[in-house]
mmCIF file of C-alpha atoms in Angstrom:
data_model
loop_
_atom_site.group_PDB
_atom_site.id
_atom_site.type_symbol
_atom_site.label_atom_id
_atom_site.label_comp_id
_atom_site.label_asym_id
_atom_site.label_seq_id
_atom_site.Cartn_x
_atom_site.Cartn_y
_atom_site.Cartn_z
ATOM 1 C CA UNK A 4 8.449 -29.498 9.375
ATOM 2 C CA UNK A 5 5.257 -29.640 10.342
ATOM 3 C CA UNK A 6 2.763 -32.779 8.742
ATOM 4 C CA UNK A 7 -0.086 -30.956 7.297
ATOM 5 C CA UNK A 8 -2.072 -28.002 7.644
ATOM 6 C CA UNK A 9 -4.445 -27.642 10.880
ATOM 7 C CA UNK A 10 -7.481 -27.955 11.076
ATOM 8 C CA UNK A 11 -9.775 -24.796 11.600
ATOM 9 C CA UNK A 12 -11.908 -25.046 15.226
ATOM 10 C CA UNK A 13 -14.743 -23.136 14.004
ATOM 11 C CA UNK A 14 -14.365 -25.655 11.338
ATOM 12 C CA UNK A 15 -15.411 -28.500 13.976
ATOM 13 C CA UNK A 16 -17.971 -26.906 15.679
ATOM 14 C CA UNK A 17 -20.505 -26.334 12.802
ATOM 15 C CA UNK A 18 -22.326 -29.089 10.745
ATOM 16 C CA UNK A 19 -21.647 -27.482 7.481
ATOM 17 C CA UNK A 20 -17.378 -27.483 7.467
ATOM 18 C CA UNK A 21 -17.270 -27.292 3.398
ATOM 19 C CA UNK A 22 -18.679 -23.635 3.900
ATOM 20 C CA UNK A 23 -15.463 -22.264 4.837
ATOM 21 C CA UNK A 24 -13.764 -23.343 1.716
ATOM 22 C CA UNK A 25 -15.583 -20.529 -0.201
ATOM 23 C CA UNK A 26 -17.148 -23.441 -2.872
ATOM 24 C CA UNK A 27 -18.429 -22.253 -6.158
ATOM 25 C CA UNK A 28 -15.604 -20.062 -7.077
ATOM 26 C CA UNK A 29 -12.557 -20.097 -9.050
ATOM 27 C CA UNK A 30 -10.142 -18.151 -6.756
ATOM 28 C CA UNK A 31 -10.421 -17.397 -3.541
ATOM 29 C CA UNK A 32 -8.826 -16.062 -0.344
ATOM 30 C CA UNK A 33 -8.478 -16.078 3.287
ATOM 31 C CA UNK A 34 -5.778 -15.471 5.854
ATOM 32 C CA UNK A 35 -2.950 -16.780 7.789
ATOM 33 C CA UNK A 36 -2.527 -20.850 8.692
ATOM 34 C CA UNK A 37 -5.924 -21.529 9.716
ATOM 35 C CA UNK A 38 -7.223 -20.072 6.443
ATOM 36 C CA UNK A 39 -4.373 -21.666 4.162
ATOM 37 C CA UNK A 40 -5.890 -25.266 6.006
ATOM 38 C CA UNK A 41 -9.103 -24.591 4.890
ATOM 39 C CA UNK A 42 -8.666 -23.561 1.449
ATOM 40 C CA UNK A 43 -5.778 -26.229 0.884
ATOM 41 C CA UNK A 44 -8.585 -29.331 1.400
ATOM 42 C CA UNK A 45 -10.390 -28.170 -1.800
ATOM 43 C CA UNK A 46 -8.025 -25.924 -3.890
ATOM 44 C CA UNK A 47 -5.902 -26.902 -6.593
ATOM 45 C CA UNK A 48 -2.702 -24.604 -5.801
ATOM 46 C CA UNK A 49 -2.392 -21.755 -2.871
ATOM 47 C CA UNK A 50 -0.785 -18.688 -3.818
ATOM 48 C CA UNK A 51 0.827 -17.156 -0.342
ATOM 49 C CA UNK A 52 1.592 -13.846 0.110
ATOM 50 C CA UNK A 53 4.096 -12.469 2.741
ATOM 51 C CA UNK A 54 5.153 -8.995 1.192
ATOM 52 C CA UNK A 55 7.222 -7.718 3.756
ATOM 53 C CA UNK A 56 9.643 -10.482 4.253
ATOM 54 C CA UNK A 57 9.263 -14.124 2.963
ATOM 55 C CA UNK A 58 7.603 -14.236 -0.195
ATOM 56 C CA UNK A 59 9.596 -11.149 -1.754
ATOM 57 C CA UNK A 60 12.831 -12.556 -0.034
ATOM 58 C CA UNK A 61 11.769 -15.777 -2.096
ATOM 59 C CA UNK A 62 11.144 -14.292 -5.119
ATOM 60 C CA UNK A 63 14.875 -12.620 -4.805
ATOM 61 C CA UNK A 64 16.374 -15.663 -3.824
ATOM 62 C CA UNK A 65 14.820 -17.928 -7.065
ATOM 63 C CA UNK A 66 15.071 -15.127 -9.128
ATOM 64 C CA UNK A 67 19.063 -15.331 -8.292
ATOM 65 C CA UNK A 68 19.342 -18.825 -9.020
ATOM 66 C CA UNK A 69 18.928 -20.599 -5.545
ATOM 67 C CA UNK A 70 16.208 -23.070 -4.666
ATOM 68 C CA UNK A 71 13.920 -21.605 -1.595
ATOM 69 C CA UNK A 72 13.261 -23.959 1.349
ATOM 70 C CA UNK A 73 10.511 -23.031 3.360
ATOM 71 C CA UNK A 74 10.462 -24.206 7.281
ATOM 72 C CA UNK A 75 9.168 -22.463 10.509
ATOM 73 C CA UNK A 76 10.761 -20.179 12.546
ATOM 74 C CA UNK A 77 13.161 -21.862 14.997
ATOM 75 C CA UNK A 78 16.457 -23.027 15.889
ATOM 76 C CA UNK A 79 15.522 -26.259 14.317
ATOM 77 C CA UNK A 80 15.873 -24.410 10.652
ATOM 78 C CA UNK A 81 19.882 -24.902 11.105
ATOM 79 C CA UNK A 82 19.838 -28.405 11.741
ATOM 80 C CA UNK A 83 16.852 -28.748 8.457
ATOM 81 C CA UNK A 84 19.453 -27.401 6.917
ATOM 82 C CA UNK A 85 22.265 -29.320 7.378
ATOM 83 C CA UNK A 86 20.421 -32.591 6.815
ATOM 84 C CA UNK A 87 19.339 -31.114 2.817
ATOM 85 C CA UNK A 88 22.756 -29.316 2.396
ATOM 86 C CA UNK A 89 21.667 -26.148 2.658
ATOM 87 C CA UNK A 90 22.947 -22.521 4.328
ATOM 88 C CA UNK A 91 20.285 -21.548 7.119
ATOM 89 C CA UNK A 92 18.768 -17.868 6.537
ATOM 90 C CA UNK A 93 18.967 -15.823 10.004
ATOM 91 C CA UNK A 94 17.501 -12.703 11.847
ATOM 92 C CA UNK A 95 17.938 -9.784 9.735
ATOM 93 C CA UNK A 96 20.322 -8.472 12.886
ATOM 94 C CA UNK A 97 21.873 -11.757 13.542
ATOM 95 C CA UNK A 98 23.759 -11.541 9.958
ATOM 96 C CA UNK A 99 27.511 -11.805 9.716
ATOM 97 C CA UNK A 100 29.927 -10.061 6.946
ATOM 98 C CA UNK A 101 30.548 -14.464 6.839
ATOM 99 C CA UNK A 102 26.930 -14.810 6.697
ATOM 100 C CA UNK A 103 24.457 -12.736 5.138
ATOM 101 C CA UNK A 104 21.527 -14.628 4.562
ATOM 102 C CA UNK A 105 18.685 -13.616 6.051
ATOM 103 C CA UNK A 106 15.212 -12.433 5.638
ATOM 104 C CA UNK A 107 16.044 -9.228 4.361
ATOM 105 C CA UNK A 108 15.393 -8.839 0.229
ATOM 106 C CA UNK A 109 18.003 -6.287 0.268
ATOM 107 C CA UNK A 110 20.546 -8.461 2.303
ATOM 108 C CA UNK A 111 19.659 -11.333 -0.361
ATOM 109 C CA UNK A 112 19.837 -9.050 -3.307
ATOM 110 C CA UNK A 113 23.890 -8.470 -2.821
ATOM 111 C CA UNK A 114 24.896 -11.873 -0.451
ATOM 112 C CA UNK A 115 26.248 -14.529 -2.438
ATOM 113 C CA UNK A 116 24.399 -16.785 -4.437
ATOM 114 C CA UNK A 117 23.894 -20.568 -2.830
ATOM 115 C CA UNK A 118 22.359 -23.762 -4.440
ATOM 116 C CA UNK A 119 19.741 -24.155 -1.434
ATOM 117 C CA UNK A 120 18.841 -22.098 1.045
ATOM 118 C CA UNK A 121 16.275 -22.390 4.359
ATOM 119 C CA UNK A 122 14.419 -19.383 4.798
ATOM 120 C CA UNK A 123 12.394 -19.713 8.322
ATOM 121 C CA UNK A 124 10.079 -17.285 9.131
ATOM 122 C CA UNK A 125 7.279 -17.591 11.487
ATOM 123 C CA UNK A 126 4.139 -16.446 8.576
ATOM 124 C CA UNK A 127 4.851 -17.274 5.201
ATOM 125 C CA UNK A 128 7.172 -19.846 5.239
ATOM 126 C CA UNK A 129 5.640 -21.803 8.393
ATOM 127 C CA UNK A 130 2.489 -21.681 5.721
ATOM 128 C CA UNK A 131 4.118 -22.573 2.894
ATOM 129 C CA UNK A 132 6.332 -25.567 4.774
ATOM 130 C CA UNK A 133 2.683 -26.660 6.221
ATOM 131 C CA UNK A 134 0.824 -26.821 2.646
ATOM 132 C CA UNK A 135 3.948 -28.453 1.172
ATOM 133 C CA UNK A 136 2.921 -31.603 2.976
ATOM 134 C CA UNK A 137 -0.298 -32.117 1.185
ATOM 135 C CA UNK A 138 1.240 -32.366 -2.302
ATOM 136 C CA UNK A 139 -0.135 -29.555 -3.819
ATOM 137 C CA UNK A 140 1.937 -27.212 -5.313
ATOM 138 C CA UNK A 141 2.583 -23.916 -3.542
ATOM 139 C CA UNK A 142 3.486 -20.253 -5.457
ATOM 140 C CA UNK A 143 5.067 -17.886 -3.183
ATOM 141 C CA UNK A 144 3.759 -14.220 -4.482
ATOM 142 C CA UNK A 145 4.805 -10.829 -3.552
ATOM 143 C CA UNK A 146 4.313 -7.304 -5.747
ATOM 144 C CA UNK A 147 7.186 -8.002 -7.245
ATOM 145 C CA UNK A 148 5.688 -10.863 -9.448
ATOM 146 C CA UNK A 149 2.147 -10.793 -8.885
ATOM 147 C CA UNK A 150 0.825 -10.295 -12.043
ATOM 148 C CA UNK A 151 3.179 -12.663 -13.677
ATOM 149 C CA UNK A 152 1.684 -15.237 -10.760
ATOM 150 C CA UNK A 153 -1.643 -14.522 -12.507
ATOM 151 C CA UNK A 154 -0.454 -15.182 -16.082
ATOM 152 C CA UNK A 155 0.999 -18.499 -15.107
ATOM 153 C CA UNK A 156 -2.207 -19.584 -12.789
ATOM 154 C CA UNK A 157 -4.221 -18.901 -16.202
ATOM 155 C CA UNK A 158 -2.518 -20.034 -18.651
ATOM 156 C CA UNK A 159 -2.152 -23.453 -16.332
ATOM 157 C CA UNK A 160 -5.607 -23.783 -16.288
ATOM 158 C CA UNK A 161 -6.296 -22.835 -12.569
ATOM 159 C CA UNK A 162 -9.138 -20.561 -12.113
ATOM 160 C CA UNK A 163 -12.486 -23.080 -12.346
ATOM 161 C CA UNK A 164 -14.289 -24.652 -9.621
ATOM 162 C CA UNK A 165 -12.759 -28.177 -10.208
ATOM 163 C CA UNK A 166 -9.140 -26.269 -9.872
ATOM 164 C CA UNK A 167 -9.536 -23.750 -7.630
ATOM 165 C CA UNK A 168 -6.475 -21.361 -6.752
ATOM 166 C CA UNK A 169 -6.153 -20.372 -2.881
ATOM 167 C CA UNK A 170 -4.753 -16.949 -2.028
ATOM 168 C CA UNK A 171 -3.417 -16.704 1.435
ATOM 169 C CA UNK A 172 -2.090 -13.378 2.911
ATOM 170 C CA UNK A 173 -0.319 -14.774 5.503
ATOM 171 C CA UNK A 174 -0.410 -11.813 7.819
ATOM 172 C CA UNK A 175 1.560 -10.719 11.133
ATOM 173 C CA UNK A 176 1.793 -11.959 14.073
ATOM 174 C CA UNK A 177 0.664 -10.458 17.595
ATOM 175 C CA UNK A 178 2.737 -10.623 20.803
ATOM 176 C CA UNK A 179 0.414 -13.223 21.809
ATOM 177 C CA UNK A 180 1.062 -15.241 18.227
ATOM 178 C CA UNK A 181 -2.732 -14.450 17.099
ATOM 179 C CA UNK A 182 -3.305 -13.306 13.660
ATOM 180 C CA UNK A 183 -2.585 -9.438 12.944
ATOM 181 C CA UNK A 184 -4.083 -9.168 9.426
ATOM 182 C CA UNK A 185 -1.722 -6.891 7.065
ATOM 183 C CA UNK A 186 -2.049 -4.228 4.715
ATOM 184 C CA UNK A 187 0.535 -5.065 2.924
ATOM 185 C CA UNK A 188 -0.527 -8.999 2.340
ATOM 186 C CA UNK A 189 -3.999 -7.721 1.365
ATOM 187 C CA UNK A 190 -2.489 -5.477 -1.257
ATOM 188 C CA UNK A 191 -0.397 -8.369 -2.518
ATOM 189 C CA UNK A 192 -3.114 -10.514 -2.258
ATOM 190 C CA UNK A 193 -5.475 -8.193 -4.032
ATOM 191 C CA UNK A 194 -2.627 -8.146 -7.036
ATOM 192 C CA UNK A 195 -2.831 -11.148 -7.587
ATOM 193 C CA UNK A 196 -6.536 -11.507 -7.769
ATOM 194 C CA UNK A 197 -7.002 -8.319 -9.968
ATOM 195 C CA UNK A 198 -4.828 -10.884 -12.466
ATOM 196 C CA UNK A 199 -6.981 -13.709 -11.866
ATOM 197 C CA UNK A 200 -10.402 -11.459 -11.926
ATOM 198 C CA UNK A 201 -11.383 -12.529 -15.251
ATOM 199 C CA UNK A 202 -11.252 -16.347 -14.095
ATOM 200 C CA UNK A 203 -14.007 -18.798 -15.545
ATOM 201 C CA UNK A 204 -14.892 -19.497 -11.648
ATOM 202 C CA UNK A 205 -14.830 -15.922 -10.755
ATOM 203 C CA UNK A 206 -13.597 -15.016 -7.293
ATOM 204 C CA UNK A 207 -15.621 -15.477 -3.825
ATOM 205 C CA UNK A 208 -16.333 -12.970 -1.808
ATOM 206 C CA UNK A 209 -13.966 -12.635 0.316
ATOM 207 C CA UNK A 210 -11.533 -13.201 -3.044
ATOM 208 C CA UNK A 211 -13.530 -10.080 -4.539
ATOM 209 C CA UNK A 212 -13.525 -7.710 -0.784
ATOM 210 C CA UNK A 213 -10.158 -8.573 -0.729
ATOM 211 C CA UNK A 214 -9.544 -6.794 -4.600
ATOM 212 C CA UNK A 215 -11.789 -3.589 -3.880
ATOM 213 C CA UNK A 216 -8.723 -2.732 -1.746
ATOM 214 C CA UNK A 217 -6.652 -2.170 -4.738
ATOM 215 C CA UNK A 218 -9.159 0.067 -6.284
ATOM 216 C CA UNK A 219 -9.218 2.469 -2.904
ATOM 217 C CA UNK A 220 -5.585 2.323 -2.838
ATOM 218 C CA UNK A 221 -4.255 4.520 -5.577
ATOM 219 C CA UNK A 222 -1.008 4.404 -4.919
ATOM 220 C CA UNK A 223 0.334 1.011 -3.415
ATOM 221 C CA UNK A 224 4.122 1.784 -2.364
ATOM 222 C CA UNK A 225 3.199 4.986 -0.102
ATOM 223 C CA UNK A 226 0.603 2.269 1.174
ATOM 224 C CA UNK A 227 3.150 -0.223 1.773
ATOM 225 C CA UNK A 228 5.735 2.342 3.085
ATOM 226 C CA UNK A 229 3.221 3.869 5.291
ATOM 227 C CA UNK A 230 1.414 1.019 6.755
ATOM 228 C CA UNK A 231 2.431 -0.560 9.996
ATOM 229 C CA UNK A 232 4.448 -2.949 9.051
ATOM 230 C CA UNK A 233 6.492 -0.604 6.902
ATOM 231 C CA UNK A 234 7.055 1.880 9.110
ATOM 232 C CA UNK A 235 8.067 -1.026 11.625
ATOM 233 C CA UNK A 236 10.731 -2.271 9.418
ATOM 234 C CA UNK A 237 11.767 1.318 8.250
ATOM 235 C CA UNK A 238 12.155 2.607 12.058
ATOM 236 C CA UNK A 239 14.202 -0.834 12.655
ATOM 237 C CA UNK A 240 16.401 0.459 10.460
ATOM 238 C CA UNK A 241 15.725 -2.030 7.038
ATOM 239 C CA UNK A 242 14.094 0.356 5.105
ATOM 240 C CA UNK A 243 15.430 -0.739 1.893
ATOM 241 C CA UNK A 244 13.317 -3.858 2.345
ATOM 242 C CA UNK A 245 10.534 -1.958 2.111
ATOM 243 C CA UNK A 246 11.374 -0.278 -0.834
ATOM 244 C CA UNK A 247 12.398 -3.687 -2.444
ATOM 245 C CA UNK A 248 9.184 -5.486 -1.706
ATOM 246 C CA UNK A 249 7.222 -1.982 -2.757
ATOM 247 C CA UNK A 250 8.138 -2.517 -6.503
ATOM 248 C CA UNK A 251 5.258 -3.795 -8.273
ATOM 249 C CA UNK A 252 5.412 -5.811 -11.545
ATOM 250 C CA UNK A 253 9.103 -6.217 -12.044
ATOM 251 C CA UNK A 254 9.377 -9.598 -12.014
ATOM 252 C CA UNK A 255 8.196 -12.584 -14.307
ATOM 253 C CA UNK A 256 9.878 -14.905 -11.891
ATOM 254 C CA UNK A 257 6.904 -17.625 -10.536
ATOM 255 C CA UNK A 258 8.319 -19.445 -7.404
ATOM 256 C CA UNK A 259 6.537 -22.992 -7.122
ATOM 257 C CA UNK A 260 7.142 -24.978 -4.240
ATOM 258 C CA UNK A 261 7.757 -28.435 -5.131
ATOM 259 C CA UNK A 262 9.572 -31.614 -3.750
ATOM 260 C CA UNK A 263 10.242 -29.196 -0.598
ATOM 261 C CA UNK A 264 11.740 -26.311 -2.145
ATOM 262 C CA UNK A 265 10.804 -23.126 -4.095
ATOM 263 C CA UNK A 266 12.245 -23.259 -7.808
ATOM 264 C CA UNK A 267 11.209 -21.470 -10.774
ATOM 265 C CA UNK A 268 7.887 -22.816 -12.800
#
């Protein structure tokens, strides 16, 4: 697991670094690691959002009664696991009738429940198993739950300057491992804001550009189905994942990562 977050490079090459953290506002947002390293040296909490796989896969999973432990994609996740006692998640087409756990909410909605469980993946978890490390506490968010990810956020007092909350879509990833930014992270993003809009610290910009895309999106599941990453998964042949991870506000579960692994708050 990696040590801590990195640091951004266009952080180091400017004199004023604390511009990047978006200061003077209550919630804010950015993308992918490099953004979840800048916002985690100043915010309270980070909220990340990985619709199409981890976070709604971690939502599932809690919501079923297992603890959630993030850790970057590799074949190191297996041996992770065995050192905390847990069962490994795999490739959504390396499952086995013997083991279904995987990445897929659908495959998690039916496999059998376990105590712990690793779930690599190479966005949101690597994210989440990177912020970890600091100490602060880490909410895994998806449409599933995002508005009961607000509530909580609020009503535990995150929101002002002095507790900030970071939202992180964590994105996609190119063949060359950059950054593909993802509709369906901003729209789960953006749900989560829309519940935190009202904060005392209001939102930054990008926090508030990242909401108006809920307002020109009228209806979020045919965006989610239809976007690239949807229609990915759907031609792959998983698209009841989609449709899982398209279902907005049906959970009050809140996944908070703590002492290494996601449990309810």
């Amino acid at each position: 697991m990696p040590a801590r977050l990195p640091v951004s490079r266009a952080s180091a090459e400017v004199t004023n670094v604390g511009v990047f953290t978006q200061p003077g506002a209550g919630a804010r947002f950015d993308w992918g690691l490099t953004g979840a390293a800048e916002l985690g040296r100043v915010c309270a909490v980070l909220v990340v959002v990985d619709v199409l796989s981890f976070t709604t896969a971690v939502e599932v999973a809690v919501s079923r009664g297992s603890r959630v432990h993030p850790f970057p994609w590799g074949e190191q996740a297996a041996e992770y696991a065995r050192r905390v006692g847990a069962v490994a998640a795999v490739g959504r087409r390396q499952t086995t009738p013997e083991h279904p756990w995987s990445l897929s909410p659908a495959a998690l909605r039916t496999a059998p429940v376990v105590a712990d469980l690793v779930l690599p993946s190479p966005n949101g978890s690597a994210i989440s198993a990177a912020a970890s490390a600091t100490g602060m506490p880490v909410v895994a968010a998806c449409l599933r739950n995002a508005r009961a990810v607000g509530r909580w956020l609020r009503h535990q007092g995150y929101g002002t300057n002095d507790a900030a909350v970071g939202v992180v879509a964590a994105g996609e990833r190119w063949p060359d491992g950059s950054l593909r930014p993802s509709v369906e992270d901003q729209l789960g993003a953006a749900c989560v804001l829309d519940a935190l809009a009202g904060v005392p610290g209001g939102l930054s910009v990008e926090a508030a550009m990242a909401l108006a895309a809920l307002a020109s999106t009228p209806d979020v599941p045919a965006a989610v189905r239809g976007c690239v990453s949807g229609r990915e998964l759907a031609e792959g042949g998983f698209a009841e994942d989609v449709e899982v991870a398209a279902e907005i506000g049906v959970s009050d579960v809140v996944p908070v990562l703590r002492h290494g692994y996601f449990a309810p708050a």
